[in-house]
Amino acid sequence: MHSSFLKQRSGISKRSVIIPIILILALFFAAGFYMITIAREFYYQEKVKEASLLARSYAESLGIIIDAEYQLDQQMHSTLNVAGAILSKYAEPFTDEVLAEFAEYLEVDVIYLYNQNLELTHSSDSNFIGWQSEEGHPTQNFHASGMMSFVEEIRRNTTSGILYKYGYYRFPDNRMVQVGLLAETISELYAQFDSQYLINELMEHNIHAQIVFLDNAGQIIASSSPDYNEIMVNATKHNLPVMFGEYRNIEWEGTPYLVYRMPIRVKDVLSGSLLLFYDMRVAENLLSGLILVISITLGLFFLLFSYSIMHTHRKNQHIVTIAYHDELTGLPNHRYFNELVSESHSTPLTCLILNPKNFKAINLMYGYAYGNEVLIHISDILSALQNRQENLQVFRISDDRFIILMHSHERQKQTDALIASMQLLGSQYQDVNSLDFSIGIASSYTAGHDPSLLIKQASIALNATSEESFVQEYDSSMEELLLHNDTIEQELKRAIRGEEGILSLAFQPIVNAKSTNIYGFEALARLESPKLGTIPPLEFISLAEQRHLIIPLGDKIIDLATDFLHTIQEHFDENIHVAINISALQVIEKNFTSKLQKLAERKQINLNQVELELTESLFTQDLHFIASQLRELRQLGIYISIDDFGTGFSSLSRLGSLEIDILKLDRLFVTPLGETGDRSLVTDIISMAHHLGKQVIAEGVETEAQRHYLKEAHCDFLQGYLLSKPLAYSDAILLLEQETTYDT
Ligand code: C2E
Ligand code: MG
Ligand code: MG
């Protein structure tokens, strides 16, 4: 399950793949369509050209044939005419034999001679002699026409019924001769020049076309399908080309044809037209094959392109995944967080930084491999939480910092769940010195979230967590505190570098309770900041400890305090002690004693007037080592006192075994002494301390009543505002010069 309130950054969007693929597909479609159209058009034009050439050649052939037929007709005419003319010039009286000879000579089949009354007088075959022409007979018609000669179309002999082509010739004396050619002979001759015959011939060599020969009226004269001959064709009705040179695509009896119309001319005279039906089946099959090849090729290219786009996409996706995820845990990383938050419109948004506090120590103690295991374990638990909780997203932004992003209004519930998970996890790592977590929380309430601000504020909150409150929510005072502490740190560094006027010491007198003489001074550090004014030592000392500045700062303080001691030792005989507050971190420093020794040698001071004030927190350290350190210090003549005694964890028995000279009874015990009530506790502590051979300084003595009581209880030394506030160097020296005592 994924969080719904945040737009997931799954890497590169699918759109970046789909869009190019669709574009390429469209491009390929367009290219394919264009290529096919071009190919079809080209191929079609080729076919048109072919068809028109074919039609032209057929039309020419037909024209020639028609012309040849005409020529033949002319030939027939002249044969019959010549025969008639020659006979008319013949002077001898005709006999049948003479006519027979003429017929043979002139290569005609029959010759008949008629007298003026149209009675057949002579015949080349000796038939029909004495036959009388009747009214309406062709001979009668010619005779009546007054023409000199005439050639008839082929007709049957009215008597024999045999087909002949006859020619007539009129003699000057109005007799006439009829010359006949047997149609049988003529048609053999004619057959070679017949258009149907030609079409049949042509069709033998061409299986891709059909030919139709129309006369000028549109009737079919001859065709490759003779069944249609003599039918009248209506071009418009049958969607056939009307104009010459025009072509049309038609489908006829299920076959696609390209139809082309061509004129047939005989000696420039239009004799009819030719319709060429070009069978487009082969062409279309070829074209379909071509389309298939183009489609397959483009299809393959498309697949290739798509594959390479997908491949690149997957690769990029992988790169993006790497770029946006943490390598160790696989959780989204800092970059992911930044982009997600800046793009999120969900408000308010809450960011938790989870930090395993002692992770550095785990790494150092158990090694990095184990540290990594712990981190993976944490990430697993957080991922499980993410799966259980709606609207929650987990990130790992640095080594030991996890971020949990959530809706602010669900925060309480989810934070509780997170804490429970983490506590459970922590309990599983009890062997590793327990795994503790701290959590810093920050929220962004306005859209246009700033991821770095969110992280910064959550980190500030994290920084403000403590042992007591391991969950902190950011508020602006934390940031101010951070700034404040930073300023202090800068001042501390300047002080450590030795800049004048920042670090100084105040000296508070410690007074002998009985004699009221000054026993010594406690050196109290003072930090004066030009920006922040006087900074309380409790504040800057603990900051110096946190920021690892306490050693050099402590050295500086020891330096100033021993300067003061040097002055005392130089000018006053008395055994005046100087008490210096020392942090536990200074004591556990290995060369601490040797450093003090060298200092004493360098400054020519006697260390048996030095008292080091240590707090009870020291006893949380390695006691064995502490004991040896104290022993060494003691050997240098240094006195050891326990500051704020009674507020910490030290037991009197432990104190007995350590080289401790003085207990400084905390103000907490001293303050109530002025009032009525049980005072026996203080009396008991003092007497027990004496019993263990230790002296007691009472801190924070503010009233005479307290002083009185402490004196009664045999407290050795007193310190407090009643006697003196901490004083400046010169004022402290002045006290010694004046040999001040503190009587009541
Ligand atoms: P502390 O060592 O217990 O020092 C005594 C603190 O009590 C001093 O506060 C002092 O001014 C204050 N005081 C003395 N008499 C009275 C009194 O009658 N009434 C009240 N209310 N207060 C009194 P100060 O100077 O603010 O120091 C606070 C703490 O800072 C010291 O407590 C000590 O723990 C630490 N500190 C001061 N200087 C140093 C230093 O040089 N090094 C280290 N490590 N810690 C220091
Ligand atoms: Mg002190
Ligand atoms: Mg104290």
XYZ file of C-alpha atoms in Angstrom, residues 15-694:
680
model
C 3.553 9.023 -20.623
C 7.126 9.583 -21.727
C 7.011 6.135 -23.316
C 3.459 5.984 -24.558
C 3.513 9.348 -26.305
C 6.612 8.643 -28.437
C 5.269 5.195 -29.280
C 1.930 6.644 -30.347
C 3.724 9.330 -32.348
C 5.912 6.753 -34.053
C 2.880 4.599 -34.728
C 1.095 7.577 -36.279
C 4.205 8.430 -38.267
C 4.520 4.884 -39.522
C 0.849 4.802 -40.408
C 1.189 8.052 -42.325
C 4.391 6.862 -43.998
C 2.790 3.532 -44.870
C -0.307 5.210 -46.199
C 1.782 7.648 -48.224
C 4.050 4.931 -49.613
C 1.115 2.728 -50.543
C -0.739 5.630 -52.147
C 2.335 6.600 -54.138
C 2.983 2.995 -55.123
C -0.641 2.461 -56.075
C -0.752 5.690 -58.034
C 2.505 4.902 -59.798
C 1.466 1.382 -60.558
C -1.959 2.501 -61.688
C -0.465 5.104 -64.011
C 1.798 2.419 -65.403
C -1.224 0.249 -66.036
C -3.065 3.173 -67.617
C -0.097 3.767 -69.865
C 0.054 0.114 -70.728
C -3.670 -0.032 -71.338
C -3.623 3.093 -73.459
C -0.713 1.787 -75.524
C -2.493 -1.477 -75.966
C -5.719 0.300 -76.857
C -3.911 2.529 -79.305
C -2.233 -0.378 -81.008
C -5.517 -2.299 -81.156
C -7.345 0.740 -82.485
C -4.653 1.216 -85.120
C -4.881 -2.443 -86.063
C -8.627 -2.177 -86.294
C -8.307 1.019 -88.338
C -5.955 -0.750 -90.731
C -8.295 -3.697 -91.023
C -11.274 -1.465 -91.666
C -9.268 0.407 -94.243
C -8.162 -2.844 -95.821
C -11.776 -4.011 -96.001
C -12.678 -0.760 -97.658
C -9.826 -1.121 -100.086
C -11.026 -4.628 -100.828
C -14.497 -3.289 -101.433
C -13.069 -0.720 -103.811
C -11.168 -3.500 -105.512
C -14.423 -5.437 -105.945
C -16.119 -2.382 -107.326
C -13.397 -1.702 -109.824
C -13.272 -5.357 -110.875
C -17.012 -5.289 -111.557
C -16.830 -1.823 -113.160
C -13.854 -2.723 -115.355
C -15.585 -5.918 -116.412
C -18.687 -3.918 -117.361
C -16.648 -1.253 -119.164
C -14.664 -3.794 -121.172
C -17.818 -5.631 -122.172
C -19.480 -2.395 -123.279
C -16.593 -1.721 -125.629
C -16.765 -5.170 -127.151
C -17.876 -4.886 -130.830
C -18.378 -8.558 -131.804
C -21.780 -10.033 -131.198
C -21.890 -11.709 -127.816
C -22.199 -15.402 -127.361
C -22.350 -17.390 -124.166
C -18.900 -18.745 -124.949
C -17.495 -15.242 -125.423
C -18.972 -14.276 -122.044
C -17.492 -17.411 -120.456
C -14.097 -16.495 -121.850
C -14.449 -12.924 -120.535
C -15.444 -14.261 -117.121
C -12.352 -16.387 -116.955
C -10.149 -13.594 -118.258
C -11.592 -11.003 -115.903
C -11.617 -13.457 -112.942
C -15.335 -13.056 -112.246
C -17.776 -15.878 -111.637
C -20.736 -14.954 -113.836
C -21.600 -12.454 -116.598
C -25.189 -11.860 -117.695
C -26.203 -9.655 -120.637
C -29.629 -7.961 -120.797
C -31.336 -6.231 -123.714
C -33.172 -2.940 -123.439
C -36.227 -4.766 -122.064
C -34.185 -6.361 -119.350
C -34.469 -9.806 -120.765
C -31.387 -11.914 -120.080
C -29.977 -12.612 -123.498
C -26.580 -14.144 -122.834
C -24.998 -15.857 -119.824
C -21.410 -16.953 -119.156
C -22.685 -20.138 -117.554
C -25.500 -20.536 -120.088
C -28.115 -20.341 -117.288
C -31.141 -18.117 -117.033
C -31.274 -17.309 -120.806
C -34.584 -15.628 -121.494
C -35.169 -14.710 -117.785
C -37.150 -11.496 -117.658
C -36.419 -8.986 -114.874
C -39.410 -8.043 -112.873
C -40.619 -4.922 -111.156
C -38.665 -4.287 -107.872
C -35.770 -6.584 -108.790
C -32.306 -5.035 -108.294
C -31.636 -5.183 -112.074
C -34.858 -3.325 -112.661
C -33.897 -0.756 -109.985
C -30.489 -0.116 -111.585
C -31.982 0.149 -115.029
C -34.513 2.663 -113.825
C -31.924 4.686 -111.852
C -30.206 6.011 -114.950
C -26.785 5.406 -113.340
C -23.925 4.294 -115.580
C -22.718 1.641 -113.169
C -23.496 0.307 -109.689
C -22.042 -2.272 -107.352
C -24.429 -4.008 -104.991
C -23.842 -5.420 -101.548
C -23.744 -9.191 -101.390
C -27.208 -10.712 -101.936
C -28.788 -13.964 -102.878
C -29.540 -14.704 -106.489
C -33.301 -14.391 -106.571
C -33.634 -17.602 -108.529
C -30.755 -19.881 -107.380
C -30.529 -18.451 -103.905
C -26.685 -18.465 -104.086
C -24.884 -15.457 -102.504
C -23.226 -13.079 -104.971
C -21.811 -9.649 -105.188
C -23.094 -8.079 -108.374
C -22.010 -5.110 -110.444
C -24.081 -3.484 -113.219
C -22.964 -1.542 -116.290
C -25.093 0.303 -118.762
C -24.250 0.195 -122.477
C -24.752 3.347 -124.547
C -27.720 1.648 -126.297
C -29.326 1.019 -122.901
C -28.551 -2.669 -122.820
C -26.802 -3.664 -119.553
C -24.404 -6.217 -118.278
C -24.476 -7.895 -114.844
C -21.158 -9.186 -113.510
C -21.150 -11.380 -110.419
C -18.595 -12.611 -107.924
C -19.487 -15.611 -105.804
C -19.852 -14.425 -102.203
C -18.171 -17.603 -101.070
C -14.960 -16.568 -102.776
C -15.223 -13.008 -101.574
C -15.879 -13.828 -97.946
C -12.747 -15.963 -97.807
C -10.904 -12.902 -98.919
C -12.881 -10.635 -96.658
C -12.456 -12.870 -93.657
C -8.811 -11.890 -93.374
C -9.859 -8.279 -93.058
C -12.739 -8.865 -90.674
C -12.597 -6.922 -87.401
C -14.024 -9.815 -85.361
C -11.425 -12.054 -86.936
C -8.732 -9.601 -85.943
C -10.071 -9.327 -82.407
C -10.050 -13.102 -82.078
C -6.476 -13.149 -83.337
C -5.438 -10.441 -80.901
C -7.150 -12.164 -78.019
C -5.091 -15.257 -78.572
C -2.038 -13.279 -77.413
C -3.614 -11.260 -74.647
C -5.365 -12.729 -71.698
C -5.433 -9.527 -69.680
C -7.780 -7.502 -71.785
C -11.156 -7.603 -73.432
C -11.854 -5.580 -76.559
C -15.110 -4.092 -77.740
C -15.379 -2.393 -81.124
C -18.254 0.042 -81.403
C -19.474 1.838 -84.458
C -20.175 5.547 -84.320
C -23.732 4.886 -83.198
C -22.543 2.844 -80.242
C -23.431 -0.596 -81.512
C -20.987 -3.408 -80.890
C -19.487 -4.436 -84.213
C -17.059 -6.936 -82.860
C -15.756 -7.926 -79.452
C -13.677 -10.450 -77.587
C -16.984 -11.787 -76.266
C -18.924 -12.138 -79.536
C -22.111 -12.860 -77.595
C -22.419 -9.132 -77.030
C -22.072 -8.255 -80.706
C -24.718 -6.028 -82.216
C -25.851 -4.830 -78.787
C -26.193 -1.065 -78.391
C -23.981 0.314 -75.647
C -25.009 3.245 -73.457
C -21.686 4.447 -72.028
C -23.162 6.727 -69.406
C -25.510 4.085 -68.123
C -22.783 1.475 -67.828
C -20.317 3.925 -66.319
C -18.009 3.490 -69.298
C -15.675 6.209 -70.572
C -17.496 8.588 -72.857
C -14.650 10.669 -74.195
C -11.726 9.398 -76.182
C -8.579 8.906 -74.116
C -10.687 8.698 -70.966
C -10.380 5.735 -68.613
C -12.530 4.420 -65.821
C -12.398 1.728 -63.195
C -15.370 -0.551 -63.260
C -16.253 -3.910 -61.916
C -17.851 -6.254 -64.326
C -19.031 -9.698 -63.372
C -16.859 -9.564 -60.265
C -13.683 -8.623 -62.114
C -12.075 -5.193 -61.783
C -11.316 -3.553 -65.112
C -9.624 -0.435 -66.264
C -11.662 0.658 -69.268
C -10.126 2.855 -71.924
C -11.820 4.416 -74.906
C -9.858 4.986 -78.096
C -11.062 6.391 -81.433
C -10.725 4.234 -84.530
C -9.912 6.297 -87.556
C -9.596 5.273 -91.086
C -7.751 7.872 -93.102
C -8.654 10.513 -90.522
C -12.307 9.642 -90.655
C -13.820 8.466 -87.430
C -15.061 4.946 -87.969
C -15.978 3.995 -84.453
C -14.337 3.487 -81.077
C -12.534 0.822 -79.200
C -13.218 -0.004 -75.551
C -10.318 -1.807 -73.974
C -11.217 -3.620 -70.745
C -7.913 -4.073 -68.986
C -8.115 -6.813 -66.370
C -6.767 -5.362 -63.138
C -6.776 -8.585 -61.102
C -3.093 -9.296 -61.572
C -2.282 -5.676 -60.946
C -4.373 -5.604 -57.795
C -2.829 -8.840 -56.579
C 0.596 -7.398 -57.142
C -0.451 -4.236 -55.378
C -1.818 -6.218 -52.418
C 1.519 -8.036 -52.246
C 3.328 -4.724 -52.256
C 1.063 -3.340 -49.521
C 1.741 -6.448 -47.466
C 5.506 -6.082 -47.881
C 5.377 -2.386 -46.970
C 3.141 -3.089 -43.962
C 5.339 -5.904 -42.684
C 8.509 -3.841 -43.124
C 7.012 -0.827 -41.369
C 5.538 -3.087 -38.691
C 8.946 -4.600 -38.022
C 10.531 -1.157 -37.866
C 7.809 -0.037 -35.498
C 8.414 -3.023 -33.230
C 12.133 -2.307 -33.310
C 11.589 1.355 -32.378
C 9.101 0.501 -29.650
C 11.444 -2.074 -28.215
C 14.337 0.341 -28.124
C 12.148 3.026 -26.510
C 10.901 0.563 -23.893
C 14.419 -0.633 -23.293
C 15.715 2.904 -22.824
C 12.748 3.677 -20.615
C 13.411 0.675 -18.400
C 17.067 1.657 -18.163
C 16.195 5.245 -17.285
C 13.667 4.012 -14.788
C 16.404 1.986 -13.151
C 18.707 5.001 -13.040
C 15.933 7.096 -11.532
C 15.257 4.389 -8.959
C 18.917 4.433 -7.983
C 18.982 8.218 -7.898
C 15.917 8.450 -5.680
C 16.535 5.607 -3.285
C 18.928 4.805 -0.547
C 21.234 2.010 -1.552
C 21.374 0.239 1.807
C 17.732 0.182 2.849
C 15.981 0.800 -0.458
C 13.999 3.588 1.165
C 13.400 6.832 -0.755
C 16.273 9.239 -0.150
C 16.813 12.911 0.550
C 16.386 13.931 -3.084
C 13.107 12.038 -3.234
C 11.972 13.773 -0.067
C 12.873 17.206 -1.427
C 10.976 16.763 -4.663
C 7.997 15.076 -3.089
C 7.573 17.752 -0.448
C 8.023 20.673 -2.816
C 5.460 19.189 -5.179
C 2.968 18.233 -2.474
C -0.154 20.350 -2.148
C -1.296 18.529 0.913
C -1.445 20.726 4.038
C -0.515 20.700 6.785
C 2.413 18.398 6.417
C 4.351 17.001 9.337
C 7.885 15.744 9.192
C 9.424 13.553 11.890
C 13.122 12.944 12.068
C 13.926 9.707 13.796
C 17.438 9.280 15.061
C 18.877 6.253 16.858
C 20.834 8.174 19.474
C 23.645 5.796 20.139
C 24.113 4.619 16.575
C 27.632 5.991 16.349
C 28.593 3.962 19.396
C 27.015 0.820 17.906
C 29.083 1.295 14.784
C 32.251 1.762 16.778
C 31.624 -1.087 19.153
C 30.155 -3.707 16.845
C 31.451 -2.662 13.467
C 29.848 -1.133 10.402
C 28.366 -4.389 9.114
C 26.374 -4.753 12.290
C 25.458 -1.052 12.139
C 24.090 -1.610 8.636
C 22.044 -4.539 9.877
C 20.527 -2.335 12.538
C 19.680 0.330 9.947
C 18.033 -2.238 7.682
C 16.081 -3.531 10.639
C 14.883 -0.023 11.450
C 13.926 0.577 7.833
C 11.964 -2.697 7.770
C 10.016 -1.691 10.836
C 9.324 1.742 9.366
C 8.240 0.223 6.053
C 5.869 -2.081 7.893
C 4.480 0.944 9.688
C 4.094 2.710 6.362
C 2.103 -0.232 5.066
C -0.147 -0.253 8.083
C -0.762 3.469 8.257
C -2.471 5.495 5.597
C -0.778 8.677 4.405
C 2.637 7.994 5.771
C 5.882 7.961 3.858
C 9.281 6.915 5.146
C 12.689 8.141 3.903
C 16.301 7.728 4.898
C 18.085 11.020 4.417
C 21.480 10.335 5.940
C 23.436 7.694 7.835
C 21.292 7.441 10.922
C 18.446 9.792 10.117
C 15.070 8.586 8.988
C 12.203 10.829 8.037
C 8.556 10.039 8.437
C 6.275 12.328 6.475
C 2.600 12.458 7.400
C -0.589 14.455 7.454
C -0.533 16.744 10.429
C -4.038 15.906 11.574
C -3.138 12.241 11.782
C 0.055 13.015 13.574
C -0.801 12.027 17.117
C -2.040 8.578 16.154
C 0.851 7.954 13.810
C 3.499 9.283 16.153
C 2.167 7.020 18.884
C 2.341 4.064 16.513
C 5.867 5.055 15.540
C 7.016 5.364 19.144
C 5.476 2.002 19.987
C 7.272 0.385 17.025
C 10.545 1.972 17.975
C 10.289 0.971 21.602
C 9.576 -2.577 20.539
C 12.603 -2.455 18.273
C 14.721 -0.901 21.012
C 13.857 -3.764 23.345
C 15.177 -6.217 20.758
C 18.581 -4.566 20.957
C 19.098 -4.732 24.680
C 22.373 -6.522 24.087
C 23.701 -3.480 22.264
C 23.562 -1.193 25.219
C 19.914 -0.525 24.245
C 18.892 1.237 21.076
C 17.396 4.585 22.002
C 15.643 6.929 19.666
C 14.954 10.590 19.648
C 12.360 12.211 17.469
C 12.198 15.785 16.212
C 8.938 17.033 14.736
C 8.202 19.979 12.468
C 5.139 20.934 10.476
C 4.480 23.054 7.439
C 1.067 24.682 7.319
C 1.043 26.474 4.009
C 1.201 25.023 0.552
C 4.447 25.426 -1.321
C 6.311 23.487 1.338
C 10.003 24.074 1.738
C 11.628 20.657 2.280
C 14.914 22.023 3.578
C 13.127 24.272 6.068
C 11.065 21.313 7.232
C 14.170 19.210 7.738
C 15.993 22.062 9.404
C 13.181 22.653 11.900
C 12.753 18.942 12.602
C 16.525 18.706 13.152
C 16.400 21.643 15.552
C 13.608 19.872 17.432
C 15.678 16.687 17.394
C 18.576 18.620 18.780
C 16.377 19.823 21.633
C 15.503 16.293 22.760
C 16.908 15.065 26.039
C 16.952 11.993 28.232
C 13.660 13.057 29.709
C 11.841 14.082 26.568
C 12.949 12.089 23.578
C 10.233 13.569 21.361
C 10.363 17.295 20.712
C 8.277 19.469 18.521
C 9.854 22.452 16.876
C 9.106 25.901 18.150
C 10.868 29.094 17.277
C 12.442 29.416 20.764
C 14.502 26.326 19.948
C 15.987 28.092 17.028
C 16.699 31.145 19.187
C 18.340 28.892 21.751
C 20.402 27.338 19.032
C 21.514 30.749 17.857
C 22.170 31.799 21.445
C 24.257 28.694 22.074
C 26.131 29.231 18.846
C 26.999 32.741 19.941
C 28.219 31.391 23.275
C 30.295 28.813 21.464
C 31.893 31.575 19.412
C 32.668 33.524 22.584
C 34.147 30.417 24.202
C 36.377 29.893 21.219
C 37.523 33.475 21.340
C 38.234 33.083 25.050
C 40.170 29.913 24.407
C 42.187 31.710 21.729
C 43.146 34.137 24.481
C 41.164 37.208 23.464
C 41.041 39.666 26.333
C 37.930 40.738 28.233
C 35.769 37.699 27.639
C 36.692 35.126 30.215
C 37.480 36.136 33.766
C 37.302 34.672 37.245
C 35.447 35.865 40.322
C 36.752 34.802 43.688
C 34.394 33.990 46.504
C 35.940 33.804 49.933
C 35.638 30.628 51.959
C 35.808 31.371 55.638
C 36.988 29.299 58.560
C 33.842 28.765 60.646
C 35.645 28.998 63.995
C 38.378 31.543 63.422
C 36.365 33.603 60.883
C 39.617 34.014 58.915
C 39.697 33.569 55.176
C 40.510 29.941 54.429
C 40.557 30.354 50.697
C 38.721 31.441 47.547
C 36.551 29.566 45.088
C 37.385 30.606 41.539
C 34.159 31.037 39.587
C 34.293 31.470 35.838
C 32.662 34.502 34.232
C 31.955 34.940 30.520
C 31.212 38.386 29.224
C 29.777 38.499 25.719
C 29.498 41.774 23.809
C 26.298 40.397 22.228
C 24.687 38.524 25.098
C 26.117 40.268 28.194
C 27.097 38.150 31.220
C 26.523 34.463 30.604
C 25.917 32.255 33.682
C 28.654 29.652 34.169
C 26.156 26.779 34.473
C 25.080 27.613 30.916
C 28.421 28.049 29.208
C 30.149 25.262 31.137
C 27.599 22.647 30.080
C 27.695 24.020 26.517
C 31.489 23.758 26.544
C 31.078 20.151 27.648
C 28.594 19.432 24.811
C 30.714 21.130 22.191
C 33.925 19.474 23.311
C 35.490 22.750 24.407
C 35.693 22.004 28.106
C 39.307 20.798 28.095
C 40.833 23.929 26.537
C 38.399 26.142 28.443
C 39.220 24.332 31.691
C 42.922 24.826 30.974
C 42.302 28.533 30.524
C 40.435 28.717 33.836
C 43.156 26.763 35.618
C 45.643 29.191 34.117
C 43.770 32.233 35.470
C 43.192 30.611 38.877
C 46.845 29.648 39.266
C 47.812 33.241 38.310
C 45.705 34.314 41.259
C 47.373 31.690 43.448
C 50.756 32.828 42.263
C 49.991 36.369 43.419
C 48.847 35.059 46.813
C 51.906 32.896 47.239
C 54.112 35.774 46.253
C 52.570 38.359 48.537
C 51.029 36.565 51.473
C 52.523 34.063 53.848
C 49.213 32.576 54.831
C 48.108 29.189 53.602
C 45.241 30.504 51.438
C 43.556 27.867 49.253
C 42.281 28.436 45.753
C 39.416 26.124 44.807
C 38.974 25.495 41.089
C 35.850 23.900 39.639
C 36.737 21.013 37.368
C 34.485 19.168 34.975
C 34.465 15.376 35.076
C 35.603 15.373 31.455
C 38.798 17.147 32.520
C 39.541 14.608 35.192
C 39.243 11.647 32.875
C 41.749 13.249 30.548
C 44.818 11.021 30.770
C 47.515 13.706 31.005
C 45.497 15.928 33.356
C 47.840 15.504 36.319
C 51.009 15.823 34.322
C 49.633 18.988 32.756
C 49.009 20.459 36.216
C 52.446 19.436 37.338
C 54.101 21.130 34.394
C 52.027 24.242 34.969
C 53.082 24.401 38.596
C 56.710 24.052 37.615
C 56.419 26.700 34.970
C 54.609 29.180 37.264
C 56.629 28.310 40.321
C 53.574 27.667 42.430
C 52.930 25.320 45.257
C 50.116 22.906 44.398
C 49.274 22.157 48.032
C 47.193 25.342 48.095
C 45.125 24.126 45.162
C 41.768 22.524 45.692
C 39.912 20.884 42.840
C 36.114 20.856 43.087
C 34.617 17.836 41.400
C 30.954 16.973 41.209
C 29.414 13.654 42.087
C 28.703 13.030 38.391
C 32.335 11.983 38.252
C 31.392 8.717 39.919
C 29.377 7.630 36.897
C 32.719 7.206 35.120
C 35.137 4.315 35.435
C 35.693 4.356 39.228
C 38.931 2.445 39.083
C 40.486 4.983 36.769
C 39.027 7.888 38.748
C 40.543 6.519 41.935
C 43.998 6.348 40.359
C 43.619 9.857 38.917
C 42.651 11.232 42.308
C 45.572 9.435 43.875
C 47.984 11.021 41.438
C 46.493 14.477 42.028
C 46.711 13.946 45.723
C 50.378 13.002 45.347
C 50.985 16.404 43.764
C 49.657 17.939 46.988
C 46.344 18.944 45.448
C 43.259 18.799 47.606
C 40.095 17.218 46.288
C 36.652 18.405 47.242
C 33.239 17.137 46.215
C 31.083 20.000 45.078
C 27.316 20.160 45.583
C 27.591 17.207 47.898
C 24.304 15.507 48.668
C 22.615 16.178 45.331
C 24.225 13.301 43.424
C 24.832 9.630 43.772
C 27.875 9.347 46.005
C 27.640 7.193 49.041
C 29.669 7.917 52.114
C 31.229 4.486 51.970
C 32.498 5.130 48.454
C 33.834 8.500 49.512
C 35.776 6.788 52.256
C 37.709 4.728 49.765
C 38.651 7.680 47.540
C 41.303 10.338 48.009
C 38.853 13.080 48.929
C 39.608 15.781 51.445
C 36.602 18.033 51.550
C 32.880 17.781 51.043
C 31.067 20.902 49.904
C 27.610 20.605 51.373
C 25.128 21.820 48.802
C 23.097 24.938 49.320
C 20.008 22.703 49.230
C 20.878 21.496 52.745
C 22.015 24.875 54.004
C 19.056 27.039 52.984
C 16.488 25.371 55.289
C 18.768 25.631 58.271
C 17.567 29.058 59.256
C 14.064 27.769 59.677
C 12.742 25.502 62.346
C 12.536 21.855 61.463
C 14.719 18.783 61.356
C 18.310 19.860 61.187
C 19.794 16.612 62.348
C 20.515 15.500 58.776
C 23.151 18.208 58.294
C 24.652 17.493 61.718
C 24.856 13.806 60.840
C 26.473 14.421 57.449
C 29.086 16.677 58.993
C 29.908 14.278 61.795
C 30.070 11.327 59.395
C 32.394 13.291 57.084
C 34.624 14.082 60.053
C 34.482 10.453 60.949
C 35.816 9.569 57.496
C 38.557 12.158 57.938
C 37.095 14.748 55.623
